[in-house]
Tab-separated table of C-alpha atoms in Angstrom:
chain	number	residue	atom	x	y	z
S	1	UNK	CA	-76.045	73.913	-33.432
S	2	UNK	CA	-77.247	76.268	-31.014
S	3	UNK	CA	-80.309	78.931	-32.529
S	4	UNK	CA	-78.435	82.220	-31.426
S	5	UNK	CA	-80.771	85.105	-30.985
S	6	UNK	CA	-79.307	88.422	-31.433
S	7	UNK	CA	-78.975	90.168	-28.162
S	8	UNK	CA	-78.912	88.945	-24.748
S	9	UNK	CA	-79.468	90.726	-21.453
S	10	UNK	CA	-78.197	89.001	-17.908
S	11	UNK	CA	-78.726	90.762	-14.887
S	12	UNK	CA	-79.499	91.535	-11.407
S	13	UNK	CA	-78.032	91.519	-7.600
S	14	UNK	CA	-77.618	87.647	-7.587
S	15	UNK	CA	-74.051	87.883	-8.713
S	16	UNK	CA	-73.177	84.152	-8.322
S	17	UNK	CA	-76.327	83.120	-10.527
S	18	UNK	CA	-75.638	86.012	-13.283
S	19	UNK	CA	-72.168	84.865	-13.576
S	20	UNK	CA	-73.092	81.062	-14.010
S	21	UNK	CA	-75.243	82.480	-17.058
S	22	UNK	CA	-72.602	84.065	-18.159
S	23	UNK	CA	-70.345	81.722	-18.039
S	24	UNK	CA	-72.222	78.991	-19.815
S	25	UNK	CA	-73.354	81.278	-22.507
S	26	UNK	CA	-69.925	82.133	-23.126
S	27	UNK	CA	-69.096	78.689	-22.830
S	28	UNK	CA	-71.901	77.771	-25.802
S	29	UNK	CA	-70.456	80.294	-27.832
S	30	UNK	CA	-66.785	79.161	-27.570
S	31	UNK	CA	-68.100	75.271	-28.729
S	32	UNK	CA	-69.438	76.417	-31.818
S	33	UNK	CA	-66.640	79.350	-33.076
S	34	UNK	CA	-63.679	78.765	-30.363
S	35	UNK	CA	-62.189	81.205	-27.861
S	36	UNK	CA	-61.241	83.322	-30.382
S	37	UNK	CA	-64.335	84.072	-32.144
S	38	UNK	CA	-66.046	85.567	-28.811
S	39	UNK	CA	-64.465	89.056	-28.356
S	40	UNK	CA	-65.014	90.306	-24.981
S	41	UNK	CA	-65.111	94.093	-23.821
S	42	UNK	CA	-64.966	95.247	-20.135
S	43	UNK	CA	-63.937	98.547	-18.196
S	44	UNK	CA	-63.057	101.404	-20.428
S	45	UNK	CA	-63.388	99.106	-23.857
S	46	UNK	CA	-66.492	98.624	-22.718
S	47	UNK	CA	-68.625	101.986	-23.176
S	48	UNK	CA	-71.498	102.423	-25.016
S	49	UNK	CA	-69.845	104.413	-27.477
S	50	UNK	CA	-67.313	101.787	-27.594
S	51	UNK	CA	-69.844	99.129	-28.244
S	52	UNK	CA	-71.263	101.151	-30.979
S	53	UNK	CA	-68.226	100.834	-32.742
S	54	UNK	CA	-67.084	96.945	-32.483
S	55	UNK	CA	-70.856	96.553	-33.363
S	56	UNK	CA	-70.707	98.717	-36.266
S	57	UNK	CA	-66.621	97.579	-37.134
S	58	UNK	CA	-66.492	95.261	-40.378
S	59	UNK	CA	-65.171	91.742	-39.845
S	60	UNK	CA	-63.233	89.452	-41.618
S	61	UNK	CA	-64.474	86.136	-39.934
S	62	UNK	CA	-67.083	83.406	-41.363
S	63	UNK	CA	-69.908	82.462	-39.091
S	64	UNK	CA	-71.325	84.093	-36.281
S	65	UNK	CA	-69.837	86.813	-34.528
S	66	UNK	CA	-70.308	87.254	-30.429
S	67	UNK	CA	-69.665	89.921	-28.515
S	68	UNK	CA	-69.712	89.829	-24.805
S	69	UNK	CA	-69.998	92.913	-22.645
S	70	UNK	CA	-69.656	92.977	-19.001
S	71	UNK	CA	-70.661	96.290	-16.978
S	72	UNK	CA	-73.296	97.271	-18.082
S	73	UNK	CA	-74.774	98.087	-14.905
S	74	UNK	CA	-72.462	100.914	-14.405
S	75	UNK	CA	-73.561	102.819	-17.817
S	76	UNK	CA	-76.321	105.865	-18.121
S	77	UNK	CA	-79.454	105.739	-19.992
S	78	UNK	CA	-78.322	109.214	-22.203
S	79	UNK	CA	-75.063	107.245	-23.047
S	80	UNK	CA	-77.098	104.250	-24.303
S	81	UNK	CA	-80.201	106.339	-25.838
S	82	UNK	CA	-77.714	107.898	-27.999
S	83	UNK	CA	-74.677	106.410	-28.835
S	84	UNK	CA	-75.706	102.076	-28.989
S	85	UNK	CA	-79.774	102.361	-29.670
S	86	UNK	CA	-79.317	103.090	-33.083
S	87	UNK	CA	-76.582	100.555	-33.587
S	88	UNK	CA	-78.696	98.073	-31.928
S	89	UNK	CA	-81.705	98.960	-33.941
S	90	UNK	CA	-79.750	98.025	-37.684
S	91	UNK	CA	-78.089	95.311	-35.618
S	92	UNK	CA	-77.933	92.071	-38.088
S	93	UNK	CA	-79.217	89.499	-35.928
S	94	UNK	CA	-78.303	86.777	-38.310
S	95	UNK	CA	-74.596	87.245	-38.199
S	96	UNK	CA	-74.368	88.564	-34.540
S	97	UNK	CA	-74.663	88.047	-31.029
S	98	UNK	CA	-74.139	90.999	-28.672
S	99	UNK	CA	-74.442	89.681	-24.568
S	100	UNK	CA	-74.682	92.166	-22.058
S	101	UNK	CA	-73.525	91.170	-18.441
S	102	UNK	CA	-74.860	93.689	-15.600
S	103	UNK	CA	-73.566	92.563	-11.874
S	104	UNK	CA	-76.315	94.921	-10.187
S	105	UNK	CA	-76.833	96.343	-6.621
S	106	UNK	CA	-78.841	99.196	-4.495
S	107	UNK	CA	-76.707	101.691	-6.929
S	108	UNK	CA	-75.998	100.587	-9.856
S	109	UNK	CA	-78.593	99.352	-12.142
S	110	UNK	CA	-78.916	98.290	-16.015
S	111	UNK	CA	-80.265	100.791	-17.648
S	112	UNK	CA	-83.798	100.811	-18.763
S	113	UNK	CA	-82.907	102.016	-22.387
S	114	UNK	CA	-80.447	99.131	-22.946
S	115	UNK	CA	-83.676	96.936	-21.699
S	116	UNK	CA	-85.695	98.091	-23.409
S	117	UNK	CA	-83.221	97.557	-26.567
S	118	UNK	CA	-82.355	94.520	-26.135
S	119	UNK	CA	-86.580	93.844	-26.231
S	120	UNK	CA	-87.112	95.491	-29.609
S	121	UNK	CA	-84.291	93.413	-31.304
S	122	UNK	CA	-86.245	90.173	-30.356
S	123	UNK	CA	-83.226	89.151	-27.340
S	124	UNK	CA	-83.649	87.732	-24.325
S	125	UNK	CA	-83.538	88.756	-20.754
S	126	UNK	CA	-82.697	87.291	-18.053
S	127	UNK	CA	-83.154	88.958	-14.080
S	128	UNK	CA	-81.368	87.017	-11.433
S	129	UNK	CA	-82.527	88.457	-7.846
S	130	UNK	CA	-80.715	87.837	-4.864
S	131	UNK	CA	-83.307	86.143	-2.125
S	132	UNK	CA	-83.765	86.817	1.277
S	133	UNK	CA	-82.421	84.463	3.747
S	134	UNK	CA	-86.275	83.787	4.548
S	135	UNK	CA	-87.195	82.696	1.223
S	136	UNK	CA	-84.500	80.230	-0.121
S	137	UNK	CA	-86.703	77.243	1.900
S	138	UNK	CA	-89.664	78.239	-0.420
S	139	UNK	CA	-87.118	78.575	-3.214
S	140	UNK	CA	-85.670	75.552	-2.544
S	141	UNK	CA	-89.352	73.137	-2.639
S	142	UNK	CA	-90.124	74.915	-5.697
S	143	UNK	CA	-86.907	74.043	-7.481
S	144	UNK	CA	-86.821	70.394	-6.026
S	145	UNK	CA	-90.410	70.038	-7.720
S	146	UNK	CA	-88.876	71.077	-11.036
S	147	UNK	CA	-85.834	68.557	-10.646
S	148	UNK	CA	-88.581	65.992	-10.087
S	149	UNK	CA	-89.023	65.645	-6.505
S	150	UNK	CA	-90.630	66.578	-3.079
S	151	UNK	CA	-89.188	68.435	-0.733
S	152	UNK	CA	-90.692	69.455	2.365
S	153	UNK	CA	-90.448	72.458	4.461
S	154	UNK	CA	-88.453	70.967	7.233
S	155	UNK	CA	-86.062	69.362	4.738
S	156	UNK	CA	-85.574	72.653	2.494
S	157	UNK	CA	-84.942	74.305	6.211
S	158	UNK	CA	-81.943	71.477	6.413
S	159	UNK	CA	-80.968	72.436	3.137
S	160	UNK	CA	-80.183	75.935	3.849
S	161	UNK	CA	-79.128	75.223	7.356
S	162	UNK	CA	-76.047	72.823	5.759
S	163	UNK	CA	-75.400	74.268	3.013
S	164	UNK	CA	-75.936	78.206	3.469
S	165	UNK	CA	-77.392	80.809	1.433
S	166	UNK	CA	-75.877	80.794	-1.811
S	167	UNK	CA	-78.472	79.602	-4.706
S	168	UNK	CA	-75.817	78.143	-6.755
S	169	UNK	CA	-74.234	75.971	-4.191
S	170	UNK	CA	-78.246	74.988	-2.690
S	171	UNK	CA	-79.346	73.877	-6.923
S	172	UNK	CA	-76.107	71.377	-7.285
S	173	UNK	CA	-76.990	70.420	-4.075
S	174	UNK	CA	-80.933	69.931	-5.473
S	175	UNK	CA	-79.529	68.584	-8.152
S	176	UNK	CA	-77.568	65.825	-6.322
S	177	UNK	CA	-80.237	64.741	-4.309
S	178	UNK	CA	-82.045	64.164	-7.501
S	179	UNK	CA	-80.485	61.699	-8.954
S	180	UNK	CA	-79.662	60.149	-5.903
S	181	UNK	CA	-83.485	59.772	-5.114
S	182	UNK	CA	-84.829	60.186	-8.606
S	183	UNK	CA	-88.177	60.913	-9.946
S	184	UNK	CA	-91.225	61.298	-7.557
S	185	UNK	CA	-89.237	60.831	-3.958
S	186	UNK	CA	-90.397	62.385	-1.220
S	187	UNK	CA	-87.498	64.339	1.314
S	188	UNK	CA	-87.782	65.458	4.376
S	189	UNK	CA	-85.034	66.331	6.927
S	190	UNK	CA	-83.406	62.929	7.587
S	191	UNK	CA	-82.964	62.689	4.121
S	192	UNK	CA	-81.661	65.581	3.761
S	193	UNK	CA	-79.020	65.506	6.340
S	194	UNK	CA	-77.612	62.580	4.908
S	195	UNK	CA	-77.075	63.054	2.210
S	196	UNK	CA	-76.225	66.282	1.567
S	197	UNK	CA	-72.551	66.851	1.868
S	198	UNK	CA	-71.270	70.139	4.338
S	199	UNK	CA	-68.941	71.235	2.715
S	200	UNK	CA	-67.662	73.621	5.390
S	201	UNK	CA	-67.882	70.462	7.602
S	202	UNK	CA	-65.604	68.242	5.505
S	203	UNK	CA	-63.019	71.438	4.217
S	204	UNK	CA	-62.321	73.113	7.355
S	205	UNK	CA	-60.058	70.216	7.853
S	206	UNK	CA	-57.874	71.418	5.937
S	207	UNK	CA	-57.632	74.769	7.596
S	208	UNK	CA	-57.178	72.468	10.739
S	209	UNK	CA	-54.593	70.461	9.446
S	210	UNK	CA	-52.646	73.610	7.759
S	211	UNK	CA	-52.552	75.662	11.392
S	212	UNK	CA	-51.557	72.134	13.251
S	213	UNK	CA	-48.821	71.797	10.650
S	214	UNK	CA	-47.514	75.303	11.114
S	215	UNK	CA	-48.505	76.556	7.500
S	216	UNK	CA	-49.210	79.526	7.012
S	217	UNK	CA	-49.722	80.060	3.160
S	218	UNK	CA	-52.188	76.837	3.226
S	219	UNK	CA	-54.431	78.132	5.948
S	220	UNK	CA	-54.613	81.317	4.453
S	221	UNK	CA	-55.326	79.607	1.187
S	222	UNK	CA	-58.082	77.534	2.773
S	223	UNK	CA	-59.691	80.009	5.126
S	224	UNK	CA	-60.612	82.170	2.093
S	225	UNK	CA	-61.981	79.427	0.079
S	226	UNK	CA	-64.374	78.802	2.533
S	227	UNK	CA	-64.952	82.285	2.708
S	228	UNK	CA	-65.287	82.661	-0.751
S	229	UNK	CA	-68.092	79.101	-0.833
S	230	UNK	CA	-70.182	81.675	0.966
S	231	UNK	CA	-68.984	80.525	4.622
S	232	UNK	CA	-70.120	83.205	7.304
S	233	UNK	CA	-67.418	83.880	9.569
S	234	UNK	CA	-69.491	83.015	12.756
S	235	UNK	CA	-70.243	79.100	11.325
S	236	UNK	CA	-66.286	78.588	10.487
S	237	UNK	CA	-65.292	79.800	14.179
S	238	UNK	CA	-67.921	77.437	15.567
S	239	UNK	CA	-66.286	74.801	13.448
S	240	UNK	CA	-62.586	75.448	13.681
S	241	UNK	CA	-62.704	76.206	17.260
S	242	UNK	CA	-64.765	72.156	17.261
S	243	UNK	CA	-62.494	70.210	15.767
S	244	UNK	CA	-59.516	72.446	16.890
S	245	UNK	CA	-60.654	71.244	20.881
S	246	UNK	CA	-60.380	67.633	19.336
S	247	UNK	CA	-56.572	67.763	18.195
S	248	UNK	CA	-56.297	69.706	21.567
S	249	UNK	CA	-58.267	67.105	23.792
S	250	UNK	CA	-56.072	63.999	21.757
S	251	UNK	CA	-52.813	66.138	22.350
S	252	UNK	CA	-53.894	66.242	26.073
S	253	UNK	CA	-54.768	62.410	26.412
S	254	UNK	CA	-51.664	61.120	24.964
S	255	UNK	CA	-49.814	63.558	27.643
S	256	UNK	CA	-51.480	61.625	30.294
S	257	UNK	CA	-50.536	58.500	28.538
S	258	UNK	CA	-53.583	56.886	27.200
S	259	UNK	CA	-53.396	54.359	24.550
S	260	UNK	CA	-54.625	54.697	21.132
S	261	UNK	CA	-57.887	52.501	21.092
S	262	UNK	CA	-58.844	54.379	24.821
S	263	UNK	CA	-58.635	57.917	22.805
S	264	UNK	CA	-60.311	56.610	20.093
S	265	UNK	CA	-63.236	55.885	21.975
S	266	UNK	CA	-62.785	59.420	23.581
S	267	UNK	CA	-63.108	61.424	20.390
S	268	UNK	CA	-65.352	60.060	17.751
S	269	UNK	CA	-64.428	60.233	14.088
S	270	UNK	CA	-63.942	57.833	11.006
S	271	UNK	CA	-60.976	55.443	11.418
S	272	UNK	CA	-58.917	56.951	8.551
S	273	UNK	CA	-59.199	60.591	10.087
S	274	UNK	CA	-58.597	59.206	13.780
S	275	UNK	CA	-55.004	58.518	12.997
S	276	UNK	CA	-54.184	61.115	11.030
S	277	UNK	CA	-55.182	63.848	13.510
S	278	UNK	CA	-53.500	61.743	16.072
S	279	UNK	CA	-50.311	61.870	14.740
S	280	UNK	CA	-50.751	66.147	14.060
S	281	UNK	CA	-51.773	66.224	17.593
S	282	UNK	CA	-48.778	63.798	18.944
S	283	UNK	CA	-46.697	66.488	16.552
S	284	UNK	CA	-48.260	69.878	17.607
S	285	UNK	CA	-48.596	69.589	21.140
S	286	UNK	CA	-50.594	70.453	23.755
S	287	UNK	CA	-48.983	73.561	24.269
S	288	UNK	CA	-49.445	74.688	20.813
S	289	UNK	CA	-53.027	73.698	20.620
S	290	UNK	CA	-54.372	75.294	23.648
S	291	UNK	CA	-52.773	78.257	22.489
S	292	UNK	CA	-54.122	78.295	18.871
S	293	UNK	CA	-57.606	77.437	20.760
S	294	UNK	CA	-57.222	80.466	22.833
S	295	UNK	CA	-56.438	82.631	20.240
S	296	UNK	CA	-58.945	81.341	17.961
S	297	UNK	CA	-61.673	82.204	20.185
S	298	UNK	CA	-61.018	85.803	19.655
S	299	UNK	CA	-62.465	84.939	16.015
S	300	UNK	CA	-65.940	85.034	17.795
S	301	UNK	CA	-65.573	88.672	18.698
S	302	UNK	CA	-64.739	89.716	14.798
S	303	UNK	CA	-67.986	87.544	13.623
S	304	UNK	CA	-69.935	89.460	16.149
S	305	UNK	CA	-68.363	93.107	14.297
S	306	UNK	CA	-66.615	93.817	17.462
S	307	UNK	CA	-63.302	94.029	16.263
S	308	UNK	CA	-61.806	96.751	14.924
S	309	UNK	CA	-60.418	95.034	11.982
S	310	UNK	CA	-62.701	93.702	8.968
S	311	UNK	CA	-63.937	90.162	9.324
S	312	UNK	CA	-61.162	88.446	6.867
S	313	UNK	CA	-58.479	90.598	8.347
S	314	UNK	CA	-59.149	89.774	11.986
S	315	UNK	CA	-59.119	86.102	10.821
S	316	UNK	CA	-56.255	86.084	8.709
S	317	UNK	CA	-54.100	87.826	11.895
S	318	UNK	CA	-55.079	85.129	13.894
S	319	UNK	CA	-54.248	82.572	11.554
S	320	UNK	CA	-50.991	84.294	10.980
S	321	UNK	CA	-50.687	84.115	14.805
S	322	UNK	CA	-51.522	80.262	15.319
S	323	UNK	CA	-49.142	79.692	12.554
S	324	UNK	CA	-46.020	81.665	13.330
S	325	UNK	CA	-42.916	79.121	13.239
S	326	UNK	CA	-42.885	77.199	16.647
């Protein structure tokens, strides 16, 4: 069994990493007293007043109790001083759990009172900070040496260059590459690139495939879970508009009448994607690939902020567009 302590502060701007913590705390707590035994208090249940009640509310249930709270970050240290401090200060640790979740930013922080709470009842805390673009490489050798492995600066600069800025996504990626390599391996770039999987590399397929076929719901579906992955809008246009000039350049060669095995050699990919494309190219048309290329390049104009539109909406016209029944 887990050793539960009785409070538990996770915060900070790093919103992917605080909700991973939360997530696998809650997770912990369901194991031991099921989904049912962790209540769980957000938006207006979720004040500090309102926590000062549950807290203080008699239950019937055996075991431990847990109570998870998520905004915190959007609460004021008055509230908190006087209403949950002197809750939290009788608080039975050895029945109870309280977790507080704060998703932080420039405005809205956790207040200091709760912290400071949270301290005096013997909890934990946990800070999360989003990092700078120019410090995930750093980042990234320091938590390689903690999986158990070297990583230098050219290879933690591949890292981030494949697989983008997003902490969570770089440590499973970390973590991959140490058990692939194990204990004591030294990495550089080489083996970085190969064996780190792109996932925007390998998915935008999808998207491909989904605007060759005509569907709009899928490539809609797709585009924004690349965009939710963390994929910036100026990488996926570089992409798209890549291997969308390959189902246009096939489309084009089997117009002129070239043979499979000639346009093979033509437009390098694996054997297994090769004829797959081929067919949604034979399908599509040249027609209807030069003109979803076309309009796809006005994608590069939103990713610069020089449409009007926001990012995703500019996209998702356009993909609307490219998609409209033929």
């Amino acid at each position: 069994m887990t050793t539960w302590l009785p409070a538990y502060l996770i915060h900070g701007d790093d919103h992917d990493r605080v909700a991973e913590r939360r997530a696998r705390l809650k997770a912990t707590a369901e194991a031991e007293v099921g989904a049912e035994g962790v209540e769980h208090l957000d938006g207006d249940a979720a004040t500090p007043a309102a926590i000062a009640d549950t807290l203080s509310a008699m239950t019937l249930g055996l075991g431990r109790r847990f109570v998870l709270v998520d905004g915190v970050e959007k609460w004021k240290d008055d509230e908190v001083t006087a209403r949950l401090v002197p809750v939290l200060k009788v608080l039975d640790g050895t029945t109870t759990t309280v977790a507080f979740v704060g998703m932080e930013d420039k405005k809205l922080q956790v207040p200091a009172a709760l912290s400071g709470a949270v301290e005096k009842l013997g909890g934990a805390k946990v800070h999360e900070g989003a990092l700078k673009a120019a410090q995930l490489p750093r980042w990234a050798k320091e938590r390689a040496q903690q999986l158990g492995f070297e990583l230098d600066g050219a290879g933690a600069q591949a890292l981030v260059s494949q697989v983008g800025e997003r902490r969570v996504r770089l440590e499973r990626e970390l973590e991959k590459l140490a058990l692939e390599y194990g204990p004591g391996a030294r990495l550089s770039t080489a083996e970085v690139e190969g064996a780190v999987a792109d996932a925007a590399e390998q998915q935008v397929w999808g998207l491909v495939d989904a605007i060759v076929a005509g569907d709009r719901n899928a490539a809609v579906a797709s585009y924004l879970a690349l965009r939710a992955q963390g994929e910036q809008l100026a990488r996926l246009t570089g992409l798209l508009q890549s291997r969308m000039r390959q189902a246009l350049e096939m489309a084009r060669r089997l117009e002129a009448g070239e043979d499979r095995q000639a346009i093979s050699k033509a437009v390098r990919m694996s054997p297994w994607q090769f004829d797959r494309r081929l067919v949604e190219a034979r399908d599509a048309g040249v027609a209807t690939l030069a003109q979803a290329v076309n309009r796809i390049a006005t994608l590069e104009l939103a990713a610069r902020g020089d449409s009007l539109l926001d990012q995703d909406t500019e996209a998702i016209r356009v993909i609307g567009a490219v998609t409209a029944r033929r």
